[in-house]
Amino acid sequence: MSYARRGGFLLLLLLLVLVTIASTTSKYWVHWLSVTIMFSSLLLVDLLFINDGAFVFDPFMNLQKM
């Protein structure tokens, strides 16, 4: 399931990059760039922290009691 989500994010990110490059001749390129940066940061967070249980942060875990 995560491969489909990441593939969708990559496809959407590629489309957004192409739209951002194509819109550099207009005055709305900054808006498209902000959307592209937002989706790239979502992909980065997905790759780093949402990895099917590989990274679990529990701030209340006490290692002294283990």
JSON list of C-alpha atoms in Angstrom, two decimals:
[
{"chain": "A", "resi": 1, "resn": "MET", "atom": "CA", "xyz": [0.00, 0.00, 0.00]},
{"chain": "A", "resi": 2, "resn": "SER", "atom": "CA", "xyz": [2.82, 2.40, 0.75]},
{"chain": "A", "resi": 3, "resn": "TYR", "atom": "CA", "xyz": [4.33, 1.83, -2.69]},
{"chain": "A", "resi": 4, "resn": "ALA", "atom": "CA", "xyz": [1.11, 2.95, -4.35]},
{"chain": "A", "resi": 5, "resn": "ARG", "atom": "CA", "xyz": [0.95, 6.04, -2.13]},
{"chain": "A", "resi": 6, "resn": "ARG", "atom": "CA", "xyz": [4.56, 6.94, -2.83]},
{"chain": "A", "resi": 7, "resn": "GLY", "atom": "CA", "xyz": [4.11, 6.31, -6.54]},
{"chain": "A", "resi": 8, "resn": "GLY", "atom": "CA", "xyz": [1.09, 8.60, -6.53]},
{"chain": "A", "resi": 9, "resn": "PHE", "atom": "CA", "xyz": [3.05, 11.27, -4.68]},
{"chain": "A", "resi": 10, "resn": "LEU", "atom": "CA", "xyz": [5.92, 10.98, -7.16]},
{"chain": "A", "resi": 11, "resn": "LEU", "atom": "CA", "xyz": [3.58, 11.18, -10.14]},
{"chain": "A", "resi": 12, "resn": "LEU", "atom": "CA", "xyz": [1.80, 14.20, -8.66]},
{"chain": "A", "resi": 13, "resn": "LEU", "atom": "CA", "xyz": [5.13, 15.82, -7.83]},
{"chain": "A", "resi": 14, "resn": "LEU", "atom": "CA", "xyz": [6.37, 15.31, -11.39]},
{"chain": "A", "resi": 15, "resn": "LEU", "atom": "CA", "xyz": [3.18, 16.84, -12.73]},
{"chain": "A", "resi": 16, "resn": "LEU", "atom": "CA", "xyz": [3.50, 19.79, -10.34]},
{"chain": "A", "resi": 17, "resn": "VAL", "atom": "CA", "xyz": [7.12, 20.37, -11.36]},
{"chain": "A", "resi": 18, "resn": "LEU", "atom": "CA", "xyz": [6.12, 20.44, -15.00]},
{"chain": "A", "resi": 19, "resn": "VAL", "atom": "CA", "xyz": [3.25, 22.85, -14.29]},
{"chain": "A", "resi": 20, "resn": "THR", "atom": "CA", "xyz": [5.58, 25.06, -12.23]},
{"chain": "A", "resi": 21, "resn": "ILE", "atom": "CA", "xyz": [8.14, 25.18, -15.04]},
{"chain": "A", "resi": 22, "resn": "ALA", "atom": "CA", "xyz": [5.43, 25.90, -17.59]},
{"chain": "A", "resi": 23, "resn": "SER", "atom": "CA", "xyz": [4.00, 28.71, -15.48]},
{"chain": "A", "resi": 24, "resn": "THR", "atom": "CA", "xyz": [7.25, 30.65, -15.15]},
{"chain": "A", "resi": 25, "resn": "THR", "atom": "CA", "xyz": [6.11, 32.91, -18.00]},
{"chain": "A", "resi": 26, "resn": "SER", "atom": "CA", "xyz": [3.03, 33.99, -16.04]},
{"chain": "A", "resi": 27, "resn": "LYS", "atom": "CA", "xyz": [2.66, 35.80, -12.75]},
{"chain": "A", "resi": 28, "resn": "TYR", "atom": "CA", "xyz": [1.36, 32.70, -10.92]},
{"chain": "A", "resi": 29, "resn": "TRP", "atom": "CA", "xyz": [4.59, 30.70, -10.83]},
{"chain": "A", "resi": 30, "resn": "VAL", "atom": "CA", "xyz": [5.15, 31.51, -7.14]},
{"chain": "A", "resi": 31, "resn": "HIS", "atom": "CA", "xyz": [1.80, 29.97, -6.24]},
{"chain": "A", "resi": 32, "resn": "TRP", "atom": "CA", "xyz": [2.56, 26.79, -8.16]},
{"chain": "A", "resi": 33, "resn": "LEU", "atom": "CA", "xyz": [6.02, 26.69, -6.59]},
{"chain": "A", "resi": 34, "resn": "SER", "atom": "CA", "xyz": [4.53, 26.85, -3.09]},
{"chain": "A", "resi": 35, "resn": "VAL", "atom": "CA", "xyz": [2.18, 23.94, -3.89]},
{"chain": "A", "resi": 36, "resn": "THR", "atom": "CA", "xyz": [5.12, 21.97, -5.32]},
{"chain": "A", "resi": 37, "resn": "ILE", "atom": "CA", "xyz": [7.23, 22.62, -2.22]},
{"chain": "A", "resi": 38, "resn": "MET", "atom": "CA", "xyz": [4.34, 21.53, 0.01]},
{"chain": "A", "resi": 39, "resn": "PHE", "atom": "CA", "xyz": [3.93, 18.22, -1.83]},
{"chain": "A", "resi": 40, "resn": "SER", "atom": "CA", "xyz": [7.67, 17.62, -1.88]},
{"chain": "A", "resi": 41, "resn": "SER", "atom": "CA", "xyz": [7.80, 18.12, 1.89]},
{"chain": "A", "resi": 42, "resn": "LEU", "atom": "CA", "xyz": [4.87, 15.70, 2.28]},
{"chain": "A", "resi": 43, "resn": "LEU", "atom": "CA", "xyz": [6.79, 13.13, 0.24]},
{"chain": "A", "resi": 44, "resn": "LEU", "atom": "CA", "xyz": [9.89, 13.69, 2.37]},
{"chain": "A", "resi": 45, "resn": "VAL", "atom": "CA", "xyz": [7.92, 13.19, 5.59]},
{"chain": "A", "resi": 46, "resn": "ASP", "atom": "CA", "xyz": [6.31, 10.09, 4.08]},
{"chain": "A", "resi": 47, "resn": "LEU", "atom": "CA", "xyz": [9.70, 8.64, 3.22]},
{"chain": "A", "resi": 48, "resn": "LEU", "atom": "CA", "xyz": [11.25, 9.43, 6.60]},
{"chain": "A", "resi": 49, "resn": "PHE", "atom": "CA", "xyz": [8.55, 8.80, 9.17]},
{"chain": "A", "resi": 50, "resn": "ILE", "atom": "CA", "xyz": [5.65, 6.86, 7.65]},
{"chain": "A", "resi": 51, "resn": "ASN", "atom": "CA", "xyz": [7.45, 3.63, 6.88]},
{"chain": "A", "resi": 52, "resn": "ASP", "atom": "CA", "xyz": [5.00, 0.95, 8.04]},
{"chain": "A", "resi": 53, "resn": "GLY", "atom": "CA", "xyz": [6.19, 0.91, 11.62]},
{"chain": "A", "resi": 54, "resn": "ALA", "atom": "CA", "xyz": [9.93, 1.23, 10.99]},
{"chain": "A", "resi": 55, "resn": "PHE", "atom": "CA", "xyz": [10.16, 4.50, 12.92]},
{"chain": "A", "resi": 56, "resn": "VAL", "atom": "CA", "xyz": [8.15, 4.78, 16.11]},
{"chain": "A", "resi": 57, "resn": "PHE", "atom": "CA", "xyz": [8.80, 7.66, 18.47]},
{"chain": "A", "resi": 58, "resn": "ASP", "atom": "CA", "xyz": [7.40, 7.33, 21.94]},
{"chain": "A", "resi": 59, "resn": "PRO", "atom": "CA", "xyz": [8.35, 10.32, 24.09]},
{"chain": "A", "resi": 60, "resn": "PHE", "atom": "CA", "xyz": [7.01, 8.66, 27.25]},
{"chain": "A", "resi": 61, "resn": "MET", "atom": "CA", "xyz": [9.06, 5.46, 26.99]},
{"chain": "A", "resi": 62, "resn": "ASN", "atom": "CA", "xyz": [11.43, 5.11, 29.89]},
{"chain": "A", "resi": 63, "resn": "LEU", "atom": "CA", "xyz": [14.52, 3.11, 28.97]},
{"chain": "A", "resi": 64, "resn": "GLN", "atom": "CA", "xyz": [15.49, 2.79, 32.65]},
{"chain": "A", "resi": 65, "resn": "LYS", "atom": "CA", "xyz": [12.50, 0.51, 33.29]},
{"chain": "A", "resi": 66, "resn": "MET", "atom": "CA", "xyz": [13.17, -1.82, 30.36]}
]
